[in-house]
Coordinates of C-alpha atoms in Angstrom, one line a residue:
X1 CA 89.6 114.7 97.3
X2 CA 90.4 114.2 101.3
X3 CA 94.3 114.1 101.4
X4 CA 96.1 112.2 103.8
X5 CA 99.1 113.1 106.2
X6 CA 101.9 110.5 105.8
X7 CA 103.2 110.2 109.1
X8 CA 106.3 110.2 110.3
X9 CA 107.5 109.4 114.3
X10 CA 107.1 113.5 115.2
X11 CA 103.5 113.6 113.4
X12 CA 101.9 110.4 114.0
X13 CA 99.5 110.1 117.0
X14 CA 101.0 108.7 120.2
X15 CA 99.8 105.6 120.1
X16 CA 101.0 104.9 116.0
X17 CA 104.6 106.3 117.4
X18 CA 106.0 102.9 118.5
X19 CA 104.6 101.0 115.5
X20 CA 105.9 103.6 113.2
X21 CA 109.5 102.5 115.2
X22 CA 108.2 98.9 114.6
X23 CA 108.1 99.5 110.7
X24 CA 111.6 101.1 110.7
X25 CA 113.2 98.2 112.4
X26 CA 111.7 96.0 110.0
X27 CA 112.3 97.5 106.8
X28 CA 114.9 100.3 107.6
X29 CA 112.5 103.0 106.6
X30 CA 108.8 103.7 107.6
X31 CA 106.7 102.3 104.3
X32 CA 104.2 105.5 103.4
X33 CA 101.3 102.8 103.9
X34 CA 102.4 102.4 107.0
X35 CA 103.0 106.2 107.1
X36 CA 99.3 106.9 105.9
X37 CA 97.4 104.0 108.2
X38 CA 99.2 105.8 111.6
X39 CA 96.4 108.3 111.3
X40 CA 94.4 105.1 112.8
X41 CA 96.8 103.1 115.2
X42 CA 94.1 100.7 115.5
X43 CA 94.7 99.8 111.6
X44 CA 98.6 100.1 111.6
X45 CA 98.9 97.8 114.7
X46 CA 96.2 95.3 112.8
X47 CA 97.9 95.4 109.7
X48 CA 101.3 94.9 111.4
X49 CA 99.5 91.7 113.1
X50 CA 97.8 89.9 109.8
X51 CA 100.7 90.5 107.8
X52 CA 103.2 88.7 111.1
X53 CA 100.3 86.4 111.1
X54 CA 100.1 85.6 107.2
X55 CA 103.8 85.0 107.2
X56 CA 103.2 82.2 110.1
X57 CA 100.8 80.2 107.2
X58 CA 101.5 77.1 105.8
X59 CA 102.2 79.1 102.7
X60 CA 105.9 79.1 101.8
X61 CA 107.3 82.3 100.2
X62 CA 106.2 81.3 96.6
X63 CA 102.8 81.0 97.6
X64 CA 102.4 84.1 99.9
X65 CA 103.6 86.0 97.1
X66 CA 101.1 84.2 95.0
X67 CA 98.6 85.5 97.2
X68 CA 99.6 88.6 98.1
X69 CA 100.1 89.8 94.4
X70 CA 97.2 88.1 93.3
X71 CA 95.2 90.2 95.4
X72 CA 97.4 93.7 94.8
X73 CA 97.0 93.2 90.8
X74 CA 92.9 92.4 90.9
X75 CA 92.3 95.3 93.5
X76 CA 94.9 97.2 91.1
X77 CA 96.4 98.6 94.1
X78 CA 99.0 101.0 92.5
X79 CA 101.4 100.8 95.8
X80 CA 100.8 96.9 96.8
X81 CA 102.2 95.7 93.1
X82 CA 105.3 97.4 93.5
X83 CA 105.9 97.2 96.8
X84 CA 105.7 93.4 97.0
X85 CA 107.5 93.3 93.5
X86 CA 110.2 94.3 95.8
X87 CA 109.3 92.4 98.9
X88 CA 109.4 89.2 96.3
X89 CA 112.8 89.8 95.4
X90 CA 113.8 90.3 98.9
X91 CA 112.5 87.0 99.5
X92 CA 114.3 85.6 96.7
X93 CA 110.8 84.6 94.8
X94 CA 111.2 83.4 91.2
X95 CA 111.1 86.4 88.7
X96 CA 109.0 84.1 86.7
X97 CA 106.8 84.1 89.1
X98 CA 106.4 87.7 90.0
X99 CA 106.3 88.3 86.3
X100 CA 103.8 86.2 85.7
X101 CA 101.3 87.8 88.9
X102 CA 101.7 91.6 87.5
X103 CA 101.4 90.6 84.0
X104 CA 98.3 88.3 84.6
X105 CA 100.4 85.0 82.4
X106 CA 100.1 81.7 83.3
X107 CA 102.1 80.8 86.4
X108 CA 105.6 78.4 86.0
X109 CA 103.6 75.6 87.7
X110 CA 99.9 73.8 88.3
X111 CA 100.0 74.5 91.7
X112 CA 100.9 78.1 92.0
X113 CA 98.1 78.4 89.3
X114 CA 95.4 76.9 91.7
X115 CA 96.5 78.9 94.3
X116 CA 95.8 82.1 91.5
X117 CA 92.7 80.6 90.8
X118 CA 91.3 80.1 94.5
X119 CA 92.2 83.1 95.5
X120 CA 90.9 85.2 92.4
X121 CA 87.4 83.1 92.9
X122 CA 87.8 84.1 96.7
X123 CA 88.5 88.2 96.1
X124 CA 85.7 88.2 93.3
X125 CA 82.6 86.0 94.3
X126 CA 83.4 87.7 98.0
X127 CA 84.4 83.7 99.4
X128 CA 81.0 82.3 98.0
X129 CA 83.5 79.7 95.9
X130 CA 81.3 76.5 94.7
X131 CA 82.1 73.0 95.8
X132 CA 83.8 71.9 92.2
X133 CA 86.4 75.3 92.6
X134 CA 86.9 74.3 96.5
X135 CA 87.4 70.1 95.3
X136 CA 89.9 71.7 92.2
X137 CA 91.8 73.5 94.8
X138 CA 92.2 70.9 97.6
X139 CA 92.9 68.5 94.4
X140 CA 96.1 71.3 94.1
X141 CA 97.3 69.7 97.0
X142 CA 96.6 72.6 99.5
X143 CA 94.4 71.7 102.9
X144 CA 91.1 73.5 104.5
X145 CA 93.8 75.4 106.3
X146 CA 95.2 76.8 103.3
X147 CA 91.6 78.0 102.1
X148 CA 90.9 79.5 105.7
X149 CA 94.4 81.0 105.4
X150 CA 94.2 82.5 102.6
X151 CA 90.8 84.7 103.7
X152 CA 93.5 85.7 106.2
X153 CA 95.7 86.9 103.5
X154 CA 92.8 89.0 101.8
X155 CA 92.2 90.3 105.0
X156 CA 95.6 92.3 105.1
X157 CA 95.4 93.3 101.9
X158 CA 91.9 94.4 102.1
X159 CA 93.5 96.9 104.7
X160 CA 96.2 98.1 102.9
X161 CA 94.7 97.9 99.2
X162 CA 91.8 100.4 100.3
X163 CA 94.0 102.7 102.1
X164 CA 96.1 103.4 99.4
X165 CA 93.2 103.5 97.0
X166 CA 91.5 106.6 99.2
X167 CA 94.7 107.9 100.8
X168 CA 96.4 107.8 96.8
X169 CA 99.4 106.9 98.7
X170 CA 102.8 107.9 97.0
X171 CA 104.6 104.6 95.8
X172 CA 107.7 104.6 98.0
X173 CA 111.2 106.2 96.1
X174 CA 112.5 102.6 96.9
X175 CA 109.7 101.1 94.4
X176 CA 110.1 103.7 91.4
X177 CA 111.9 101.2 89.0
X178 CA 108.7 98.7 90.2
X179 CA 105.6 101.0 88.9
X180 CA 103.1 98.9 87.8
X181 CA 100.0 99.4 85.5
X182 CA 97.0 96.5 84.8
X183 CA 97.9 95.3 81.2
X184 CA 101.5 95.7 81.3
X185 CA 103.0 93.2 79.1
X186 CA 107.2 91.3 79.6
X187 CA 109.5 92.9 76.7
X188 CA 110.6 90.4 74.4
X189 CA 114.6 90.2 74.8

């Protein structure tokens, strides 16, 4: 196995050094993706960018989340899930919701579903989605922009889902209480 360095500001290359401060400012700490991807400062700097640019979608914080974790939980990106478990939270994201995404339920509403649905049809037939799925998503109520937008969202998670899967990134100490595992299931109260 090829380990990775997880950067810090007195390790990275030159160039990662001031989007390594960038991820600091942001999130009080430097994320150990963000750590791992400075080896490249061509990937940190065009992560940093999709995920600023994501954020900018028509997508309001429920849906970005649907996306994101969508993506996370089919790639089974054992960092991602976590990670934006927590980022959900932050956002104030319905529980429901996220518990719904990592336990791969039924979402709380049609819509979200859709959303799920498009963008699992999207990851898995590699955007070759038929007419009918397109039709059933723009039927959700979301636009051409949303579908374009949403290979945006894969994009960025294409990035950081494969980095973590060959770098076997550490989840963050931050994310412990949010380990995830495909199959999980909600305990019954």
């Amino acid at each position: 196995m090829t380990s990775f360095t997880i950067h810090d500001e007195s390790t990275a290359p030159e160039a990662s050094k001031p989007l390594l401060a960038k991820s600091k400012a942001a999130f009080g700490r430097i994320p150990g993706l963000h750590g791992v991807m400075a080896e490249s400062p061509e990937l940190l700097e065009g992560y940093q960018r999709l995920h600023e640019l994501f954020q900018k979608t028509g997508f309001d914080k429920d849906e970005l989340t649907v996306v994101w974790q969508t993506i996370n939980v089919e790639n089974e990106c054992h960092y991602c899930v976590p990670a934006h478990t927590g980022i959900a939270k932050l956002m104030k994201v319905d529980e429901a919701i996220t518990t719904a995404l990592r336990t791969e339920t039924p979402l709380p509403t049609p819509r979200l579903e859709a959303l799920r649905t498009f963008t699992l049809l999207v990851v898995r037939d590699r955007g070759v989605v038929s007419d009918a799925d397109v039709q059933a998503f723009l039927d959700a109520g979301f636009t051409r922009k949303n579908i374009l937008e949403v290979i945006l969202g894969y994009a960025q998670k294409i990035m950081s889902n494969y980095t973590n899967h060959l770098a076997q990134t550490p989840v963050d100490s931050v994310f412990h209480s949010l380990l995830w595992t495909r199959g999980e299931t909600v305990d019954a109260a």
